[in-house]
XYZ file of C-alpha atoms in Angstrom:
555
model
C 106.387 84.204 77.477
C 107.878 80.982 76.159
C 108.455 78.665 79.111
C 109.355 75.072 79.857
C 109.548 72.703 82.791
C 112.590 70.517 83.234
C 113.110 67.686 85.695
C 111.043 64.849 87.189
C 108.192 63.785 84.956
C 107.335 67.335 83.832
C 106.984 68.095 80.160
C 105.381 71.299 78.906
C 103.462 74.300 80.233
C 100.447 75.549 78.303
C 100.236 79.320 78.631
C 96.735 80.780 78.716
C 95.439 84.326 78.343
C 94.370 86.776 81.051
C 97.061 87.157 83.668
C 99.123 84.484 81.927
C 97.854 81.450 83.811
C 98.950 77.960 82.872
C 98.447 74.347 83.866
C 101.620 72.434 84.596
C 101.694 68.691 84.464
C 102.187 66.947 87.809
C 105.738 66.835 89.091
C 107.443 66.081 92.369
C 110.302 68.465 91.556
C 109.757 71.689 89.671
C 112.601 73.245 87.753
C 111.501 76.460 86.117
C 113.147 78.197 83.177
C 111.825 80.997 80.994
C 113.316 82.173 77.746
C 114.230 85.823 77.261
C 113.317 85.568 73.612
C 110.166 83.977 72.276
C 106.955 85.785 71.540
C 106.936 88.192 74.491
C 109.043 91.320 74.921
C 111.310 91.631 77.922
C 109.642 93.374 80.860
C 111.596 94.149 84.030
C 110.736 96.108 87.139
C 112.383 98.108 89.875
C 110.284 98.013 93.029
C 111.645 100.223 95.838
C 110.017 100.692 99.234
C 109.558 104.413 100.058
C 110.856 104.094 103.618
C 114.079 106.075 103.203
C 116.527 107.374 100.623
C 117.497 105.591 97.421
C 120.597 103.616 98.444
C 123.389 103.123 95.907
C 122.611 99.398 96.020
C 119.025 100.061 94.995
C 120.191 102.492 92.317
C 122.494 99.826 90.871
C 119.622 97.325 90.821
C 117.481 99.872 88.972
C 120.339 100.547 86.545
C 120.969 96.854 85.796
C 117.243 96.355 85.086
C 117.171 99.476 82.918
C 120.261 98.510 80.895
C 119.096 94.907 80.463
C 115.674 95.821 79.112
C 117.056 98.593 76.866
C 119.560 96.097 75.458
C 116.626 93.801 74.616
C 114.227 96.494 73.430
C 111.876 95.833 76.352
C 110.027 97.826 79.007
C 111.224 99.168 82.364
C 108.449 99.241 84.973
C 108.641 101.199 88.221
C 106.498 99.840 91.061
C 106.274 101.393 94.529
C 106.104 98.762 97.280
C 104.489 100.829 100.019
C 102.684 98.147 102.016
C 104.721 99.065 105.108
C 102.152 101.670 106.140
C 104.004 102.859 109.251
C 107.350 103.532 107.530
C 106.340 104.475 103.976
C 106.130 108.208 103.256
C 105.205 110.298 100.248
C 108.324 112.411 100.824
C 110.520 109.335 100.482
C 108.696 108.242 97.325
C 109.094 111.668 95.728
C 112.792 111.749 96.635
C 113.327 108.321 95.039
C 111.540 109.366 91.860
C 113.686 112.507 91.668
C 116.876 110.469 92.151
C 115.898 108.033 89.377
C 115.087 110.937 87.066
C 118.419 112.586 87.955
C 120.227 109.364 86.984
C 118.319 109.334 83.699
C 116.594 106.003 84.444
C 113.282 106.869 82.828
C 110.588 104.267 83.369
C 108.145 103.205 80.650
C 105.314 102.420 83.061
C 104.829 103.475 86.659
C 103.917 106.552 88.721
C 103.085 109.369 86.344
C 103.279 107.021 83.341
C 100.195 104.775 83.467
C 100.031 101.528 81.526
C 97.624 98.642 81.100
C 98.732 96.755 84.234
C 98.468 99.496 86.872
C 98.045 100.840 89.431
C 101.758 100.893 90.239
C 101.623 101.468 93.993
C 100.946 98.392 96.109
C 98.801 100.455 98.481
C 96.385 100.931 95.562
C 96.253 97.219 94.621
C 94.698 95.745 97.755
C 91.562 94.502 95.982
C 93.761 92.544 93.557
C 95.564 90.822 96.443
C 92.311 90.036 98.219
C 90.952 88.445 95.050
C 93.957 86.147 94.632
C 94.005 85.301 98.344
C 90.371 84.198 98.048
C 91.249 81.994 95.061
C 93.986 80.323 97.091
C 91.588 79.797 99.985
C 89.006 78.196 97.713
C 91.600 75.910 96.106
C 92.895 74.771 99.514
C 96.378 76.242 99.078
C 95.635 78.696 101.894
C 93.822 78.270 105.214
C 92.706 80.534 108.025
C 94.964 80.504 111.064
C 93.635 81.658 114.448
C 96.865 81.196 116.430
C 97.633 83.969 118.893
C 101.004 85.719 119.114
C 101.677 83.804 122.329
C 101.096 80.432 120.632
C 103.370 81.355 117.751
C 106.074 82.504 120.176
C 105.911 79.138 121.976
C 106.302 77.295 118.650
C 109.374 79.370 117.888
C 110.896 78.721 121.329
C 110.286 74.984 120.982
C 111.960 74.937 117.562
C 114.968 76.780 118.969
C 115.274 74.269 121.822
C 115.289 71.450 119.259
C 117.707 73.434 117.090
C 115.252 73.393 114.217
C 114.264 76.233 111.874
C 111.069 77.981 113.076
C 108.083 76.443 111.302
C 104.362 76.632 111.843
C 103.088 73.463 113.549
C 99.677 74.659 114.676
C 96.394 72.784 114.371
C 94.756 75.165 111.894
C 96.390 73.512 108.879
C 94.117 70.507 109.522
C 91.210 72.116 111.367
C 87.661 71.159 110.423
C 85.141 73.587 108.951
C 83.218 73.502 112.226
C 86.297 74.551 114.217
C 86.997 77.393 111.806
C 83.376 78.602 111.810
C 83.336 78.568 115.618
C 86.367 80.859 115.831
C 84.916 83.226 113.243
C 81.686 83.368 115.278
C 83.711 84.315 118.370
C 85.351 87.146 116.423
C 88.846 85.670 116.785
C 91.320 87.453 114.487
C 92.950 85.260 111.845
C 95.616 85.309 109.157
C 95.763 83.527 105.807
C 98.538 80.907 105.770
C 99.923 79.311 102.646
C 100.041 75.515 102.824
C 103.588 74.457 101.886
C 103.892 70.921 100.433
C 105.772 68.689 102.867
C 107.742 66.907 100.116
C 109.398 67.973 96.902
C 111.572 70.928 95.969
C 111.835 73.999 93.792
C 114.776 74.613 91.463
C 115.514 77.774 89.514
C 118.259 78.418 87.000
C 119.383 81.795 88.311
C 120.702 83.955 85.490
C 123.664 85.045 87.621
C 124.170 82.399 90.303
C 123.283 79.267 88.331
C 121.094 76.411 89.542
C 119.599 76.925 93.015
C 117.382 74.348 94.739
C 115.241 74.538 97.878
C 113.499 71.613 99.530
C 109.950 72.332 100.616
C 110.610 71.043 104.114
C 112.917 74.006 104.946
C 109.873 76.222 104.984
C 106.851 76.202 107.251
C 103.383 77.401 106.275
C 103.715 81.163 105.855
C 101.321 84.078 106.184
C 100.122 85.851 103.035
C 97.456 88.062 104.681
C 97.770 89.562 108.149
C 94.887 89.644 110.610
C 94.206 93.286 109.649
C 93.744 92.240 106.022
C 97.073 93.648 104.857
C 98.971 91.403 102.404
C 102.591 90.503 103.188
C 105.581 91.301 100.997
C 106.167 87.972 99.224
C 102.513 87.545 98.310
C 102.283 91.072 96.855
C 105.484 90.659 94.873
C 104.428 87.366 93.279
C 100.982 88.674 92.332
C 102.327 91.978 91.009
C 105.106 90.419 88.933
C 102.642 87.995 87.337
C 99.925 90.572 86.684
C 102.440 93.098 85.338
C 103.814 90.397 82.997
C 107.363 90.694 84.341
C 109.644 88.339 82.412
C 112.868 88.867 84.375
C 113.320 89.668 88.072
C 116.791 91.166 88.603
C 117.380 92.022 92.246
C 119.858 91.850 95.141
C 120.962 88.467 96.468
C 119.336 89.209 99.839
C 116.035 88.460 98.071
C 117.171 84.994 96.970
C 115.585 83.375 100.033
C 112.230 84.932 99.078
C 112.185 83.087 95.772
C 110.938 79.785 97.228
C 107.803 81.381 98.687
C 107.139 83.342 95.520
C 107.527 80.345 93.189
C 105.164 78.305 95.380
C 102.570 81.083 95.050
C 103.039 81.185 91.266
C 102.525 77.429 91.053
C 99.472 77.397 93.294
C 97.774 80.056 91.146
C 98.996 78.658 87.807
C 100.816 81.919 87.080
C 103.885 82.216 84.822
C 107.211 82.173 86.644
C 109.712 84.886 85.590
C 113.433 84.314 85.178
C 115.433 85.326 88.257
C 118.850 86.954 88.520
C 120.253 87.771 91.958
C 123.040 90.344 92.076
C 125.670 90.262 94.820
C 125.665 92.927 97.522
C 127.741 96.101 97.493
C 130.251 96.137 100.344
C 132.346 98.881 101.921
C 136.154 98.833 101.534
C 136.381 96.955 104.861
C 134.154 94.260 103.270
C 131.268 94.905 105.637
C 127.801 95.902 104.466
C 127.816 99.457 103.136
C 126.180 101.716 105.727
C 126.030 105.312 106.954
C 129.161 104.835 109.059
C 131.112 104.547 105.788
C 129.973 108.001 104.633
C 127.518 108.870 101.880
C 125.419 105.896 100.752
C 122.383 107.424 99.043
C 122.056 108.819 95.548
C 120.645 112.073 96.935
C 123.746 112.624 99.063
C 126.065 112.200 96.089
C 123.886 114.541 94.029
C 124.123 117.208 96.746
C 127.898 116.739 96.903
C 128.143 117.736 93.250
C 128.681 114.361 91.592
C 127.491 114.258 87.982
C 124.680 111.847 87.004
C 126.593 110.397 84.042
C 129.588 109.651 86.290
C 127.317 108.042 88.888
C 125.652 105.825 86.268
C 129.043 104.849 84.841
C 130.414 103.935 88.268
C 127.324 102.005 89.396
C 127.482 99.941 86.203
C 131.038 98.884 87.093
C 129.969 97.556 90.516
C 129.790 93.900 89.552
C 129.798 94.202 85.746
C 132.361 94.713 83.004
C 132.365 94.325 79.246
C 135.284 91.886 79.234
C 137.919 94.579 78.610
C 139.838 97.043 80.783
C 137.618 99.914 79.673
C 136.166 101.918 82.561
C 134.530 104.968 80.995
C 131.227 104.299 79.210
C 128.549 106.593 77.891
C 124.975 105.637 78.705
C 124.425 104.549 75.094
C 127.514 102.324 75.244
C 126.252 100.717 78.458
C 122.858 99.995 76.889
C 124.576 98.402 73.909
C 127.130 96.304 75.801
C 125.299 95.303 79.001
C 124.500 91.627 79.568
C 123.694 89.541 82.626
C 126.393 87.055 81.602
C 129.065 89.636 82.460
C 127.794 90.199 86.022
C 130.135 88.692 88.602
C 128.975 86.501 91.483
C 131.381 88.064 93.979
C 130.481 91.133 96.029
C 131.319 94.562 94.624
C 133.365 97.020 96.699
C 132.172 100.625 96.795
C 135.275 102.790 96.417
C 134.409 106.487 96.696
C 137.935 107.443 95.679
C 137.430 105.744 92.331
C 133.982 107.316 91.984
C 135.558 110.734 92.551
C 138.278 109.998 89.986
C 135.652 108.974 87.448
C 133.564 112.040 88.275
C 136.619 114.213 87.628
C 136.936 112.715 84.145
C 133.334 113.665 83.361
C 133.719 117.067 85.020
C 136.683 117.996 82.854
C 134.765 117.029 79.690
C 132.107 119.671 80.364
C 132.099 122.823 78.199
C 134.091 125.614 79.875
C 131.018 127.777 80.398
C 129.095 124.977 82.125
C 132.083 124.043 84.285
C 132.571 127.656 85.424
C 128.877 127.945 86.246
C 128.871 124.735 88.326
C 132.001 125.503 90.322
C 131.405 129.228 90.799
C 127.870 128.529 92.056
C 129.352 126.271 94.710
C 131.971 128.882 95.675
C 129.187 131.439 95.993
C 127.094 129.073 98.121
C 130.127 128.291 100.312
C 130.555 131.996 101.111
C 133.897 132.346 99.344
C 132.697 134.806 96.703
C 130.360 137.784 96.827
C 129.481 137.359 93.155
C 130.364 134.748 90.550
C 130.414 136.704 87.288
C 133.944 138.110 87.457
C 137.058 137.473 85.386
C 138.671 136.276 88.633
C 136.139 133.422 88.839
C 136.670 132.251 85.261
C 140.454 132.338 85.551
C 140.379 130.618 88.965
C 138.340 127.725 87.538
C 140.709 127.430 84.583
C 143.767 127.382 86.870
C 142.416 124.986 89.484
C 140.131 122.633 87.502
C 142.700 119.841 87.085
C 142.785 119.458 90.872
C 138.995 119.314 91.201
C 137.178 115.974 90.915
C 133.975 116.831 92.792
C 132.260 120.224 92.780
C 131.520 120.053 96.506
C 135.269 119.898 97.222
C 136.219 122.608 94.743
C 136.679 125.164 97.516
C 139.734 123.289 98.861
C 142.219 124.345 96.133
C 140.691 127.848 95.992
C 141.045 128.406 99.734
C 144.598 127.084 99.552
C 145.287 129.732 96.910
C 143.620 132.527 98.863
C 145.115 131.738 102.269
C 148.668 132.324 103.500
C 150.117 129.662 105.807
C 153.559 131.195 106.119
C 154.040 130.519 109.845
C 153.252 126.824 109.471
C 155.504 126.413 106.429
C 158.411 128.174 108.174
C 158.414 125.338 110.732
C 158.763 122.686 108.041
C 161.934 120.589 107.987
C 161.885 120.884 104.188
C 162.604 124.615 104.477
C 166.175 124.125 105.694
C 167.839 124.335 102.261
C 165.970 127.536 101.400
C 166.995 129.168 104.674
C 170.631 128.210 104.132
C 170.478 129.593 100.570
C 169.939 133.133 101.904
C 166.146 133.169 101.888
C 166.335 136.494 103.699
C 167.976 138.116 100.662
C 165.043 137.138 98.410
C 162.501 138.293 101.025
C 164.097 141.724 101.387
C 164.246 142.207 97.603
C 160.609 141.128 97.318
C 159.520 143.586 100.002
C 161.333 146.345 98.157
C 159.651 145.418 94.837
C 156.262 145.560 96.534
C 156.861 148.853 98.339
C 158.086 150.673 95.225
C 155.060 149.506 93.204
C 157.148 147.386 90.837
C 155.395 144.088 91.691
C 151.864 145.526 91.541
C 152.607 147.086 88.148
C 153.853 143.750 86.825
C 150.756 141.880 88.057
C 148.499 144.515 86.528
C 149.877 143.413 83.132
C 148.958 139.768 83.700
C 151.193 136.754 83.170
C 153.332 138.543 80.589
C 154.054 141.303 83.085
C 154.866 138.701 85.762
C 157.327 136.861 83.513
C 159.085 140.066 82.562
C 159.366 141.062 86.221
C 160.686 137.664 87.427
C 163.446 137.733 84.789
C 164.524 141.168 85.941
C 164.184 140.193 89.614
C 166.292 137.057 89.076
C 169.067 138.974 87.332
C 169.355 141.441 90.210
C 169.840 138.548 92.668
C 171.821 136.370 90.251
C 169.252 133.601 90.654
C 167.279 131.481 88.199
C 165.337 128.207 88.053
C 164.597 126.605 91.406
C 166.903 129.003 93.283
C 164.619 131.804 92.162
C 161.144 130.308 92.018
C 161.208 128.047 95.095
C 161.844 130.911 97.544
C 159.485 133.207 95.603
C 156.671 130.642 95.842
C 157.209 130.114 99.556
C 157.367 133.813 100.364
C 154.394 134.819 98.192
C 152.023 131.860 98.739
C 153.197 130.395 102.057
C 153.439 126.986 100.336
C 156.294 124.910 98.950
C 154.176 123.485 96.105
C 151.066 124.522 94.222
C 149.514 125.757 90.987
C 151.398 127.839 88.438
C 152.962 130.653 90.469
C 152.503 133.422 87.912
C 148.802 132.636 87.326
C 148.280 132.354 91.084
C 149.769 135.760 91.778
C 147.792 137.429 88.969
C 144.608 135.884 90.427
C 145.407 137.118 93.928
C 145.952 140.607 92.516
C 142.595 140.459 90.702
C 140.814 139.207 93.822
C 141.971 142.296 95.687
C 141.215 144.653 92.800
C 137.726 143.264 92.026
C 136.779 142.789 95.702
C 134.837 139.636 94.826
C 136.283 137.384 97.589
C 134.523 137.261 100.957
C 136.299 134.247 102.489
C 137.920 135.184 105.830
C 140.972 133.114 104.840
C 141.781 135.508 101.987
C 145.140 137.199 102.568
C 145.900 139.919 99.977
C 149.430 140.551 98.771
C 149.883 143.623 100.991
C 149.130 141.577 104.118
C 151.560 138.877 103.033
C 154.327 141.421 102.611
C 153.511 142.827 106.057
C 154.064 139.372 107.578
C 157.408 139.073 105.799
C 158.501 142.409 107.258
C 157.832 141.137 110.777
C 159.921 137.957 110.452
C 162.805 137.470 112.886
C 165.369 136.050 110.473
C 168.003 135.368 113.112
C 165.583 133.294 115.134
C 164.392 131.461 111.987
C 167.982 130.499 111.163
C 168.644 129.333 114.734
C 165.444 127.265 114.770
C 166.415 125.424 111.585
C 169.928 124.805 112.847
C 168.353 123.206 115.928
C 166.038 121.101 113.752
C 168.968 119.894 111.622
C 171.057 119.051 114.706
C 168.191 117.036 116.215
C 167.669 115.182 112.923
C 171.402 114.358 112.699
C 171.463 113.080 116.286
C 168.432 110.906 115.638
């Protein structure tokens, strides 16, 4: 990796073989930059902790890494950071791998795809960490600390009283070899603490946020190995990124504060420093951190809800990135071609599930008819609406209702609206007044007659053509056409004032009854709807609407 040091009296870094060690010239202030080009290929990593589900924020981080390295012809490495023994589970790891595969974010190296720099689970790399910890101990960058939890708590309390950041001030940073040996002989547990220089600073040129500088004195000596021998997060990450030859670390901005510790470890071990890019957080619409109280937040949840992987990838890419135009729909290949870190915004992205659903609808409607029918009908079957999914009713229902469906998991809503009959509720609507005044009863009585003499059923048996022929004849008998004919017909037949094409809806309802494929308890066949019309008290209905109109006028 071509690298350079800028600032102070620094000049050049000489990169060596092996793990990529180098010897920097002496400098009071280190400003690290690393070129994306040069002799080495781009290598990025996504390093989730298997302690829960893959959050949409983590999925976006994985996607940005994937798109960046594909744009540069590099490698995408997947590393499992499972050093949290108590919380890490194999079930969580497997679920994360499945979610990444579902999104199409195939890794080049990682679990199941071994490379030259494995293993790719931190729990399997302990000997590597122990080796580097020993090197730091021998070089004097690390020392053994025998402070008890009580002593450390007192240091923290004292710092809080003085309104200072908590920093280690114990004696073990300057303890003699005799003092250390005496504690070891007593069997006193100890940690490995990294010795932070008291003067100087670290500066990085963040690929997204620009120049960021930390003074050494904001940080106390920090632990790299716990008393049980387990390495801590920042130590593992620095060692792994160096040994896996990671050139670019693209991660969430909440990790920005970790960078100081990691760069100090790189420097102490003469390891190459990657380029850093810290992406802003994803917030909920109320601009608070996205959490479970805002609804679905994990990739697995959206997958179960019927969102399509291509739509999810497209939407995640738009959370903080754009190509400089108003374009919002991108194929995966287009994203790989156009993606760049320069187009990532510094401001937080807002997760808008309504927009995700809209985008998902666009992808859903692009599916071949056969695939769309299979997806939606499978959900209807699972939801207990259908007894079987391979009927002409199912295919025609999908065709009629698909424009109102953006997510498969919500596809039962328009179907149940079609199958149910909310006449009583609609009759109480203020919007019904004009229909009642326009002799709605006349249309209802004629409709009942058409049903009882078999005329309506015969028309529906002939499909939409039969329906159109019948409505023309029905309208002529009542001297009605246009809205005066179809508005009351829709209300009386469907129980709704608005909805899908009336003729197609009625043909579907007829087929549902004929094919006996609907098991939803909400299903009200045509005969039952006519029975409800026969029981209506028209005088009372007219009086009720006169009362409603009088109250509205008085108000």
